[in-house]
Amino acid sequence: MAVMRGVAMGLGLVAACGAAVPALAQKTATYEARFEPKFGGISDQESIAVLNFNGKDGDIFASTLAGVLQSAQLDGRSLFVVKTLDSMNYRSGTDISRAEVAQAIRQGEKLGVKIVFTGTVSAASITTTNFNREETVCAESSGFLKCKRQTTRKIPCSKVVGQYTVTPRAMRVSNGQVVYSQTASAQGEYTICEGQLQSNASLGDVFGGLFGGKKKDGEMKPEISSPDGLLGALRAEAAEKIRLDIAPYNRSVTVTFMDKVGKFSKAENEQFAGALAFAGAGRLDRTCALFETLYAQPHNQNNISVLYNMGACQEVLLPEEPGAALAYYAKADQLLTKPNKLISDAFLRTKAAVGRDRSLAP
C-alpha cells in the first residue's frame, strides 16, 4: 500500500457536509501529501524506454503506458522522459530468455536509457451478453395518472463485461536485472437497455482512489457505454496502476476533527466549540491553538477527543513528520474501550507513513 511522506503543504478547510449540521459538527482539514511507490528506484532513472508488449493488445497498451509515464508528475514537475522503439517482439511466459534480455538491453543502449519496460498483456477481453428484461407498463389508462390495465413487455438489453490483465517487466539496461514485475488487473461492466445506459452500470474503480477522490464501488462515468470505451478505460486503469507502483505521486488527504468526548468545564466547552468553528471557517491556526490550550491542562491529556484533535493538527501542519501525529493518535487509540473508525484510520495511516519513512532512511 502506498504511504505518505511530507511535502510542501496546501491547506483547505471545509465544513463537513450534511443535511442537518449539529452545533458541534465535525470539520475537516485537507492537505497535499506525497505517497511513495511500492517499488522505489525506477523513478530516479528519469530516462526510460517502453518497448512493445506481447499479446493481442500489446502494441496499444505499450503506447498507453508510455503516455501515462510521460505525463506522470510530482510537485508539478515531470518524472520521466519516455522513449519508444517498436521492434521488441516479446514472447508470452513467466520466464525471460537470455535472447530476450539481450535484445532488451541492446535496444535500451540504442535509446540511451537505463530502464526498459516490456511485458505481456494476458487478457484484454470484452464479453457481451444479450437478454430481455421485463417491465410493467400501462396498457389502458382510465384518466390522468390512472391506469385501468397493466401489462408486461420485454425490453432488449445487453450486458458488457471487460477484463484486462497485464504483467509489465522493467529491466535494468546495465545488467538485465528485472527491477519490477507486478501484474495489474482491471475489470468493469455496464448494461444498456433500449440504447439507454442503466443506473447500475459499473466500471469498478477506474481512476477512483488512484489520486484521491474515491469512487464508490459500482460507479461508472456515463460516457463509458461502448465496448471500445470500456476496453480503453480498463487499459488506462492498468497503466495508471503501474505508474503508482513505480513512481511517487501527490494526493490530497483529508483529516477529520472529532467532536468532544468526556466532561469539560464551561470554559473548555466554549474553547472546544470555538476550535471546531474556526476549522469550519478555514482558520487552522486558531483551531490548533485552542486545542493546544485544552491539552495544556493535565486533566485533558487523557481525553480521547483532545488527543485525537492534537494528532489531527500535527498531521496537517507537519506532514513531513508523521511521527508527531502518530504519538497523539496512538495514545487516543490505547484509551479506547471499543473500536473507533476515525481514530483507527488515523492511527494506521500515520503508522504506515512512519514505517515508510524509516524504510527510506539512508
mmCIF file of C-alpha atoms in Angstrom:
data_model
loop_
_atom_site.group_PDB
_atom_site.id
_atom_site.type_symbol
_atom_site.label_atom_id
_atom_site.label_comp_id
_atom_site.label_asym_id
_atom_site.label_seq_id
_atom_site.Cartn_x
_atom_site.Cartn_y
_atom_site.Cartn_z
ATOM 1 C CA MET A 1 0.000 0.000 0.000
ATOM 2 C CA ALA A 2 1.304 3.452 -0.879
ATOM 3 C CA VAL A 3 2.038 5.601 2.148
ATOM 4 C CA MET A 4 2.573 9.214 2.991
ATOM 5 C CA ARG A 5 5.671 11.379 3.222
ATOM 6 C CA GLY A 6 5.976 15.049 3.995
ATOM 7 C CA VAL A 7 5.890 17.600 1.225
ATOM 8 C CA ALA A 8 5.056 21.263 0.868
ATOM 9 C CA MET A 9 1.515 21.621 2.138
ATOM 10 C CA GLY A 10 -1.564 23.257 0.685
ATOM 11 C CA LEU A 11 -4.303 23.840 3.258
ATOM 12 C CA GLY A 12 -8.013 23.844 2.646
ATOM 13 C CA LEU A 13 -10.559 23.717 5.442
ATOM 14 C CA VAL A 14 -14.195 22.971 4.864
ATOM 15 C CA ALA A 15 -17.213 22.175 6.993
ATOM 16 C CA ALA A 16 -18.401 18.606 6.993
ATOM 17 C CA CYS A 17 -21.321 18.068 4.650
ATOM 18 C CA GLY A 18 -24.747 17.013 5.775
ATOM 19 C CA ALA A 19 -28.380 17.988 5.528
ATOM 20 C CA ALA A 20 -28.597 18.684 9.247
ATOM 21 C CA VAL A 21 -25.433 20.083 10.838
ATOM 22 C CA PRO A 22 -25.327 19.906 14.648
ATOM 23 C CA ALA A 23 -23.720 22.672 16.689
ATOM 24 C CA LEU A 24 -20.520 20.631 17.086
ATOM 25 C CA ALA A 25 -20.475 19.040 13.645
ATOM 26 C CA GLN A 26 -17.191 17.503 12.539
ATOM 27 C CA LYS A 27 -14.898 19.665 10.455
ATOM 28 C CA THR A 28 -12.127 18.604 8.091
ATOM 29 C CA ALA A 29 -8.724 19.859 7.009
ATOM 30 C CA THR A 30 -7.269 18.898 3.640
ATOM 31 C CA TYR A 31 -3.581 18.978 2.707
ATOM 32 C CA GLU A 32 -1.357 17.711 -0.077
ATOM 33 C CA ALA A 33 0.730 14.663 0.761
ATOM 34 C CA ARG A 34 3.386 12.738 -1.102
ATOM 35 C CA PHE A 35 2.899 8.986 -1.462
ATOM 36 C CA GLU A 36 5.831 6.729 -2.205
ATOM 37 C CA PRO A 37 5.628 3.857 -4.726
ATOM 38 C CA LYS A 38 5.741 0.172 -3.846
ATOM 39 C CA PHE A 39 8.836 -0.215 -5.993
ATOM 40 C CA GLY A 40 11.359 2.567 -5.478
ATOM 41 C CA GLY A 41 14.343 3.488 -7.587
ATOM 42 C CA ILE A 42 12.779 3.386 -11.046
ATOM 43 C CA SER A 43 11.600 6.989 -10.948
ATOM 44 C CA ASP A 44 15.133 8.085 -10.062
ATOM 45 C CA GLN A 45 16.316 6.988 -13.500
ATOM 46 C CA GLU A 46 14.282 9.706 -15.260
ATOM 47 C CA SER A 47 15.022 8.396 -18.782
ATOM 48 C CA ILE A 48 13.232 5.127 -19.571
ATOM 49 C CA ALA A 49 12.007 3.242 -22.622
ATOM 50 C CA VAL A 50 8.731 1.418 -23.212
ATOM 51 C CA LEU A 51 9.140 -1.374 -25.760
ATOM 52 C CA ASN A 52 6.397 -3.488 -27.305
ATOM 53 C CA PHE A 53 4.285 -5.691 -25.060
ATOM 54 C CA ASN A 54 3.271 -9.176 -26.086
ATOM 55 C CA GLY A 55 -0.398 -10.065 -26.529
ATOM 56 C CA LYS A 56 -3.177 -9.042 -28.901
ATOM 57 C CA ASP A 57 -3.475 -5.645 -27.207
ATOM 58 C CA GLY A 58 0.261 -5.321 -26.526
ATOM 59 C CA ASP A 59 1.084 -2.578 -29.021
ATOM 60 C CA ILE A 60 -1.794 -0.364 -27.884
ATOM 61 C CA PHE A 61 -1.010 -0.955 -24.222
ATOM 62 C CA ALA A 62 2.659 -0.080 -24.720
ATOM 63 C CA SER A 63 1.585 3.210 -26.271
ATOM 64 C CA THR A 64 -0.874 3.856 -23.414
ATOM 65 C CA LEU A 65 1.739 3.103 -20.758
ATOM 66 C CA ALA A 66 4.281 5.342 -22.480
ATOM 67 C CA GLY A 67 1.763 8.180 -22.446
ATOM 68 C CA VAL A 68 0.878 7.667 -18.786
ATOM 69 C CA LEU A 69 4.525 7.602 -17.704
ATOM 70 C CA GLN A 70 5.385 10.574 -19.910
ATOM 71 C CA SER A 71 2.653 12.630 -18.231
ATOM 72 C CA ALA A 72 3.500 11.488 -14.673
ATOM 73 C CA GLN A 73 4.250 14.448 -12.429
ATOM 74 C CA LEU A 74 5.245 15.105 -8.830
ATOM 75 C CA ASP A 75 5.041 18.545 -7.255
ATOM 76 C CA GLY A 76 4.361 19.984 -10.699
ATOM 77 C CA ARG A 77 7.420 18.511 -12.418
ATOM 78 C CA SER A 78 7.652 15.642 -14.899
ATOM 79 C CA LEU A 79 9.141 12.407 -13.593
ATOM 80 C CA PHE A 80 10.146 10.625 -16.800
ATOM 81 C CA VAL A 81 11.470 11.158 -20.268
ATOM 82 C CA VAL A 82 9.972 8.210 -22.135
ATOM 83 C CA LYS A 83 11.409 6.784 -25.346
ATOM 84 C CA THR A 84 9.852 4.067 -27.508
ATOM 85 C CA LEU A 85 11.033 1.671 -30.201
ATOM 86 C CA ASP A 86 8.553 -0.607 -31.992
ATOM 87 C CA SER A 87 10.862 -3.511 -32.501
ATOM 88 C CA MET A 88 10.624 -5.638 -29.371
ATOM 89 C CA ASN A 89 8.923 -8.953 -30.120
ATOM 90 C CA TYR A 90 8.293 -10.232 -26.614
ATOM 91 C CA ARG A 91 7.145 -13.791 -26.027
ATOM 92 C CA SER A 92 4.460 -14.825 -23.602
ATOM 93 C CA GLY A 93 5.508 -16.594 -20.432
ATOM 94 C CA THR A 94 6.753 -16.045 -16.902
ATOM 95 C CA ASP A 95 10.418 -16.534 -17.706
ATOM 96 C CA ILE A 96 12.657 -14.328 -19.782
ATOM 97 C CA SER A 97 15.081 -15.994 -22.161
ATOM 98 C CA ARG A 98 18.653 -14.807 -22.441
ATOM 99 C CA ALA A 99 17.972 -13.746 -26.008
ATOM 100 C CA GLU A 100 15.065 -11.555 -24.884
ATOM 101 C CA VAL A 101 17.140 -9.968 -22.136
ATOM 102 C CA ALA A 102 19.977 -9.327 -24.577
ATOM 103 C CA GLN A 103 17.568 -7.803 -27.087
ATOM 104 C CA ALA A 104 16.034 -5.518 -24.477
ATOM 105 C CA ILE A 105 19.482 -4.413 -23.334
ATOM 106 C CA ARG A 106 20.595 -3.647 -26.893
ATOM 107 C CA GLN A 107 17.527 -1.566 -27.527
ATOM 108 C CA GLY A 108 17.910 0.231 -24.205
ATOM 109 C CA GLU A 109 21.508 1.056 -25.071
ATOM 110 C CA LYS A 110 20.446 2.261 -28.503
ATOM 111 C CA LEU A 111 17.859 4.567 -26.942
ATOM 112 C CA GLY A 112 20.284 5.748 -24.263
ATOM 113 C CA VAL A 113 18.125 4.801 -21.259
ATOM 114 C CA LYS A 114 18.783 2.947 -18.012
ATOM 115 C CA ILE A 115 15.444 1.125 -17.669
ATOM 116 C CA VAL A 116 13.341 -0.598 -20.333
ATOM 117 C CA PHE A 117 9.757 -1.771 -19.934
ATOM 118 C CA THR A 118 8.391 -4.825 -21.716
ATOM 119 C CA GLY A 119 5.667 -7.244 -20.696
ATOM 120 C CA THR A 120 2.700 -9.355 -21.605
ATOM 121 C CA VAL A 121 -0.983 -8.484 -21.939
ATOM 122 C CA SER A 122 -2.613 -11.775 -20.983
ATOM 123 C CA ALA A 123 -6.240 -10.606 -21.022
ATOM 124 C CA ALA A 124 -7.958 -7.818 -22.939
ATOM 125 C CA SER A 125 -11.425 -9.227 -23.328
ATOM 126 C CA ILE A 126 -14.908 -7.833 -23.806
ATOM 127 C CA THR A 127 -17.895 -10.177 -23.438
ATOM 128 C CA THR A 128 -21.414 -9.142 -24.413
ATOM 129 C CA THR A 129 -24.475 -10.999 -23.142
ATOM 130 C CA ASN A 130 -27.890 -10.195 -24.608
ATOM 131 C CA PHE A 131 -31.036 -10.702 -22.542
ATOM 132 C CA ASN A 132 -34.566 -9.441 -22.114
ATOM 133 C CA ARG A 133 -35.786 -7.561 -19.078
ATOM 134 C CA GLU A 134 -39.460 -7.481 -18.183
ATOM 135 C CA GLU A 135 -41.107 -4.137 -17.472
ATOM 136 C CA THR A 136 -44.639 -3.394 -16.313
ATOM 137 C CA VAL A 137 -46.381 -0.702 -18.331
ATOM 138 C CA CYS A 138 -49.877 0.725 -18.517
ATOM 139 C CA ALA A 139 -51.875 -0.815 -21.375
ATOM 140 C CA GLU A 140 -55.074 1.153 -20.800
ATOM 141 C CA SER A 141 -55.446 4.412 -18.933
ATOM 142 C CA SER A 142 -58.531 5.486 -17.005
ATOM 143 C CA GLY A 143 -57.697 9.120 -16.502
ATOM 144 C CA PHE A 144 -54.808 11.376 -15.625
ATOM 145 C CA LEU A 145 -52.116 9.352 -13.854
ATOM 146 C CA LYS A 146 -54.501 6.434 -13.519
ATOM 147 C CA CYS A 147 -54.071 3.025 -15.125
ATOM 148 C CA LYS A 148 -57.010 0.702 -15.767
ATOM 149 C CA ARG A 149 -54.993 -2.220 -17.069
ATOM 150 C CA GLN A 150 -51.303 -3.096 -16.862
ATOM 151 C CA THR A 151 -49.227 -5.404 -18.989
ATOM 152 C CA THR A 152 -45.625 -6.533 -19.174
ATOM 153 C CA ARG A 153 -43.270 -6.123 -22.060
ATOM 154 C CA LYS A 154 -39.805 -7.438 -22.761
ATOM 155 C CA ILE A 155 -37.019 -4.900 -23.148
ATOM 156 C CA PRO A 156 -33.879 -5.966 -25.061
ATOM 157 C CA CYS A 157 -30.716 -5.413 -23.026
ATOM 158 C CA SER A 158 -27.013 -6.062 -23.389
ATOM 159 C CA LYS A 159 -24.547 -6.576 -20.535
ATOM 160 C CA VAL A 160 -20.932 -5.832 -21.458
ATOM 161 C CA VAL A 161 -18.162 -7.153 -19.214
ATOM 162 C CA GLY A 162 -14.483 -6.296 -19.625
ATOM 163 C CA GLN A 163 -11.330 -7.839 -18.184
ATOM 164 C CA TYR A 164 -7.785 -6.540 -18.572
ATOM 165 C CA THR A 165 -4.618 -8.128 -17.182
ATOM 166 C CA VAL A 166 -1.045 -7.131 -17.933
ATOM 167 C CA THR A 167 2.295 -8.098 -16.426
ATOM 168 C CA PRO A 168 4.975 -5.470 -17.056
ATOM 169 C CA ARG A 169 8.676 -6.091 -16.603
ATOM 170 C CA ALA A 170 11.178 -3.312 -16.020
ATOM 171 C CA MET A 171 14.753 -4.329 -16.774
ATOM 172 C CA ARG A 172 17.968 -2.548 -15.947
ATOM 173 C CA VAL A 173 19.922 -1.977 -19.142
ATOM 174 C CA SER A 174 23.300 -2.247 -17.422
ATOM 175 C CA ASN A 175 22.870 -5.889 -16.384
ATOM 176 C CA GLY A 176 19.446 -7.170 -17.497
ATOM 177 C CA GLN A 177 18.135 -7.348 -13.917
ATOM 178 C CA VAL A 178 14.350 -7.300 -13.559
ATOM 179 C CA VAL A 179 13.697 -4.496 -11.078
ATOM 180 C CA TYR A 180 9.900 -4.539 -11.302
ATOM 181 C CA SER A 181 7.272 -7.074 -12.282
ATOM 182 C CA GLN A 182 3.772 -6.849 -10.855
ATOM 183 C CA THR A 183 0.551 -7.974 -12.517
ATOM 184 C CA ALA A 184 -2.017 -5.196 -12.924
ATOM 185 C CA SER A 185 -5.672 -6.066 -13.460
ATOM 186 C CA ALA A 186 -8.809 -4.082 -14.132
ATOM 187 C CA GLN A 187 -12.385 -5.150 -14.669
ATOM 188 C CA GLY A 188 -15.698 -3.446 -15.246
ATOM 189 C CA GLU A 189 -19.119 -3.787 -16.791
ATOM 190 C CA TYR A 190 -22.129 -1.831 -17.949
ATOM 191 C CA THR A 191 -25.672 -2.627 -19.118
ATOM 192 C CA ILE A 192 -27.633 -0.940 -21.887
ATOM 193 C CA CYS A 193 -31.375 -1.407 -22.411
ATOM 194 C CA GLU A 194 -33.035 0.083 -25.479
ATOM 195 C CA GLY A 195 -29.987 2.251 -26.044
ATOM 196 C CA GLN A 196 -30.004 3.692 -22.508
ATOM 197 C CA LEU A 197 -27.153 3.162 -20.079
ATOM 198 C CA GLN A 198 -28.577 1.667 -16.896
ATOM 199 C CA SER A 199 -28.059 3.186 -13.466
ATOM 200 C CA ASN A 200 -26.417 0.010 -12.197
ATOM 201 C CA ALA A 201 -23.626 0.338 -14.756
ATOM 202 C CA SER A 202 -20.240 -0.439 -13.250
ATOM 203 C CA LEU A 203 -16.642 0.154 -14.129
ATOM 204 C CA GLY A 204 -15.048 -0.952 -10.910
ATOM 205 C CA ASP A 205 -12.744 1.721 -9.532
ATOM 206 C CA VAL A 206 -11.358 3.091 -12.792
ATOM 207 C CA PHE A 207 -9.344 6.120 -11.729
ATOM 208 C CA GLY A 208 -11.225 6.074 -8.436
ATOM 209 C CA GLY A 209 -8.876 6.230 -5.432
ATOM 210 C CA LEU A 210 -5.775 6.435 -7.588
ATOM 211 C CA PHE A 211 -5.272 10.139 -6.964
ATOM 212 C CA GLY A 212 -7.775 10.743 -4.238
ATOM 213 C CA GLY A 213 -11.492 11.199 -4.613
ATOM 214 C CA LYS A 214 -12.505 7.607 -4.023
ATOM 215 C CA LYS A 215 -15.252 6.223 -6.177
ATOM 216 C CA LYS A 216 -17.971 4.101 -4.655
ATOM 217 C CA ASP A 217 -17.965 0.504 -5.888
ATOM 218 C CA GLY A 218 -20.294 0.151 -8.844
ATOM 219 C CA GLU A 219 -19.962 3.740 -10.021
ATOM 220 C CA MET A 220 -19.087 4.443 -13.633
ATOM 221 C CA LYS A 221 -18.633 7.522 -15.730
ATOM 222 C CA PRO A 222 -21.701 7.685 -18.012
ATOM 223 C CA GLU A 223 -19.681 8.343 -21.158
ATOM 224 C CA ILE A 224 -18.259 4.802 -20.999
ATOM 225 C CA SER A 225 -21.056 2.983 -22.783
ATOM 226 C CA SER A 226 -19.380 1.130 -25.641
ATOM 227 C CA PRO A 227 -17.129 -1.951 -25.777
ATOM 228 C CA ASP A 228 -14.226 0.097 -27.135
ATOM 229 C CA GLY A 229 -14.757 2.724 -24.457
ATOM 230 C CA LEU A 230 -14.796 0.089 -21.725
ATOM 231 C CA LEU A 231 -11.643 -1.606 -23.028
ATOM 232 C CA GLY A 232 -9.880 1.738 -23.313
ATOM 233 C CA ALA A 233 -10.801 2.680 -19.746
ATOM 234 C CA LEU A 234 -9.594 -0.658 -18.381
ATOM 235 C CA ARG A 235 -6.353 -0.354 -20.370
ATOM 236 C CA ALA A 236 -5.788 3.113 -18.940
ATOM 237 C CA GLU A 237 -6.562 1.929 -15.401
ATOM 238 C CA ALA A 238 -3.975 -0.853 -15.674
ATOM 239 C CA ALA A 239 -1.381 1.643 -16.930
ATOM 240 C CA GLU A 240 -2.193 4.012 -14.042
ATOM 241 C CA LYS A 241 -1.717 1.192 -11.534
ATOM 242 C CA ILE A 242 1.751 0.556 -12.946
ATOM 243 C CA ARG A 243 2.548 4.253 -12.692
ATOM 244 C CA LEU A 244 1.577 4.255 -8.991
ATOM 245 C CA ASP A 245 3.696 1.129 -8.433
ATOM 246 C CA ILE A 246 6.899 2.715 -9.687
ATOM 247 C CA ALA A 247 6.753 6.475 -9.066
ATOM 248 C CA PRO A 248 5.772 8.784 -6.193
ATOM 249 C CA TYR A 249 2.658 10.883 -6.512
ATOM 250 C CA ASN A 250 0.747 13.665 -4.778
ATOM 251 C CA ARG A 251 -2.710 13.228 -3.379
ATOM 252 C CA SER A 252 -4.982 15.266 -1.163
ATOM 253 C CA VAL A 253 -5.504 13.813 2.311
ATOM 254 C CA THR A 254 -8.462 14.884 4.428
ATOM 255 C CA VAL A 255 -8.252 14.784 8.215
ATOM 256 C CA THR A 256 -11.475 14.980 10.220
ATOM 257 C CA PHE A 257 -11.619 16.674 13.615
ATOM 258 C CA MET A 258 -13.530 14.859 16.358
ATOM 259 C CA ASP A 259 -16.457 16.172 18.389
ATOM 260 C CA LYS A 260 -15.818 16.467 22.106
ATOM 261 C CA VAL A 261 -15.867 13.319 24.212
ATOM 262 C CA GLY A 262 -15.956 13.407 28.020
ATOM 263 C CA LYS A 263 -16.604 16.126 30.557
ATOM 264 C CA PHE A 264 -15.333 19.670 30.170
ATOM 265 C CA SER A 265 -15.775 22.828 32.186
ATOM 266 C CA LYS A 266 -17.966 25.588 30.795
ATOM 267 C CA ALA A 267 -14.903 27.499 29.565
ATOM 268 C CA GLU A 268 -13.463 24.352 27.993
ATOM 269 C CA ASN A 269 -16.747 23.623 26.235
ATOM 270 C CA GLU A 270 -16.577 27.073 24.683
ATOM 271 C CA GLN A 271 -12.956 26.539 23.641
ATOM 272 C CA PHE A 272 -13.731 23.176 22.053
ATOM 273 C CA ALA A 273 -16.735 24.540 20.171
ATOM 274 C CA GLY A 274 -14.685 27.541 19.097
ATOM 275 C CA ALA A 275 -11.902 25.313 17.776
ATOM 276 C CA LEU A 276 -14.327 23.446 15.535
ATOM 277 C CA ALA A 277 -15.936 26.699 14.441
ATOM 278 C CA PHE A 278 -12.553 28.093 13.420
ATOM 279 C CA ALA A 279 -11.893 24.892 11.468
ATOM 280 C CA GLY A 280 -15.121 25.410 9.586
ATOM 281 C CA ALA A 281 -14.057 28.991 8.864
ATOM 282 C CA GLY A 282 -10.694 27.915 7.442
ATOM 283 C CA ARG A 283 -8.620 29.128 10.409
ATOM 284 C CA LEU A 284 -6.484 26.129 11.289
ATOM 285 C CA ASP A 285 -4.103 28.363 13.225
ATOM 286 C CA ARG A 286 -6.823 29.269 15.721
ATOM 287 C CA THR A 287 -8.230 25.731 15.730
ATOM 288 C CA CYS A 288 -4.952 24.170 16.791
ATOM 289 C CA ALA A 289 -4.109 26.981 19.230
ATOM 290 C CA LEU A 290 -7.343 26.288 21.094
ATOM 291 C CA PHE A 291 -6.744 22.535 21.148
ATOM 292 C CA GLU A 292 -3.234 23.173 22.482
ATOM 293 C CA THR A 293 -4.739 25.275 25.276
ATOM 294 C CA LEU A 294 -7.075 22.423 26.155
ATOM 295 C CA TYR A 295 -4.265 19.870 26.036
ATOM 296 C CA ALA A 296 -2.108 22.010 28.335
ATOM 297 C CA GLN A 297 -4.498 21.176 31.159
ATOM 298 C CA PRO A 298 -3.246 17.954 32.826
ATOM 299 C CA HIS A 299 -6.770 16.557 33.222
ATOM 300 C CA ASN A 300 -7.290 16.773 29.430
ATOM 301 C CA GLN A 301 -4.142 14.881 28.493
ATOM 302 C CA ASN A 302 -6.053 11.597 28.687
ATOM 303 C CA ASN A 303 -9.127 12.932 26.911
ATOM 304 C CA ILE A 304 -9.633 10.952 23.704
ATOM 305 C CA SER A 305 -11.063 13.782 21.612
ATOM 306 C CA VAL A 306 -8.380 16.274 22.695
ATOM 307 C CA LEU A 307 -5.620 13.753 21.958
ATOM 308 C CA TYR A 308 -7.075 12.876 18.580
ATOM 309 C CA ASN A 309 -7.529 16.505 17.564
ATOM 310 C CA MET A 310 -3.985 17.316 18.626
ATOM 311 C CA GLY A 311 -2.896 14.489 16.324
ATOM 312 C CA ALA A 312 -5.010 15.910 13.505
ATOM 313 C CA CYS A 313 -3.319 19.306 13.930
ATOM 314 C CA GLN A 314 0.127 17.722 13.853
ATOM 315 C CA GLU A 315 -0.724 15.674 10.777
ATOM 316 C CA VAL A 316 -1.894 18.680 8.783
ATOM 317 C CA LEU A 317 0.713 21.180 9.983
ATOM 318 C CA LEU A 318 3.676 18.780 9.933
ATOM 319 C CA PRO A 319 3.013 16.220 7.174
ATOM 320 C CA GLU A 320 6.761 15.666 6.808
ATOM 321 C CA GLU A 321 6.860 14.370 10.410
ATOM 322 C CA PRO A 322 4.094 11.734 10.672
ATOM 323 C CA GLY A 323 5.519 10.534 13.978
ATOM 324 C CA ALA A 324 4.317 13.725 15.668
ATOM 325 C CA ALA A 325 0.699 12.941 14.815
ATOM 326 C CA LEU A 326 1.123 9.222 15.478
ATOM 327 C CA ALA A 327 2.115 9.842 19.103
ATOM 328 C CA TYR A 328 -1.240 11.516 19.817
ATOM 329 C CA TYR A 329 -3.277 9.065 17.728
ATOM 330 C CA ALA A 330 -1.615 6.087 19.441
ATOM 331 C CA LYS A 331 -2.441 7.363 22.913
ATOM 332 C CA ALA A 332 -6.050 8.053 21.922
ATOM 333 C CA ASP A 333 -6.268 4.561 20.450
ATOM 334 C CA GLN A 334 -4.940 2.985 23.659
ATOM 335 C CA LEU A 335 -7.626 4.727 25.707
ATOM 336 C CA LEU A 336 -10.472 3.274 23.608
ATOM 337 C CA THR A 337 -12.677 0.603 25.128
ATOM 338 C CA LYS A 338 -14.295 -0.162 21.765
ATOM 339 C CA PRO A 339 -13.222 0.438 18.142
ATOM 340 C CA ASN A 340 -13.490 3.939 16.703
ATOM 341 C CA LYS A 341 -13.108 4.189 12.916
ATOM 342 C CA LEU A 342 -11.903 7.790 12.921
ATOM 343 C CA ILE A 343 -9.088 7.033 15.369
ATOM 344 C CA SER A 344 -8.225 3.659 13.827
ATOM 345 C CA ASP A 345 -7.937 5.112 10.335
ATOM 346 C CA ALA A 346 -5.731 7.963 11.553
ATOM 347 C CA PHE A 347 -3.545 5.654 13.639
ATOM 348 C CA LEU A 348 -2.984 3.177 10.792
ATOM 349 C CA ARG A 349 -2.445 5.959 8.235
ATOM 350 C CA THR A 350 0.300 7.685 10.216
ATOM 351 C CA LYS A 351 1.817 4.418 11.439
ATOM 352 C CA ALA A 352 2.254 3.328 7.816
ATOM 353 C CA ALA A 353 3.775 6.712 6.991
ATOM 354 C CA VAL A 354 6.280 6.428 9.840
ATOM 355 C CA GLY A 355 7.220 2.899 8.751
ATOM 356 C CA ARG A 356 7.770 4.046 5.214
ATOM 357 C CA ASP A 357 9.930 6.977 6.296
ATOM 358 C CA ARG A 358 12.147 4.611 8.253
ATOM 359 C CA SER A 359 12.482 2.217 5.326
ATOM 360 C CA LEU A 360 13.554 5.138 3.102
ATOM 361 C CA ALA A 361 16.161 6.395 5.551
ATOM 362 C CA PRO A 362 19.780 6.105 4.303
#
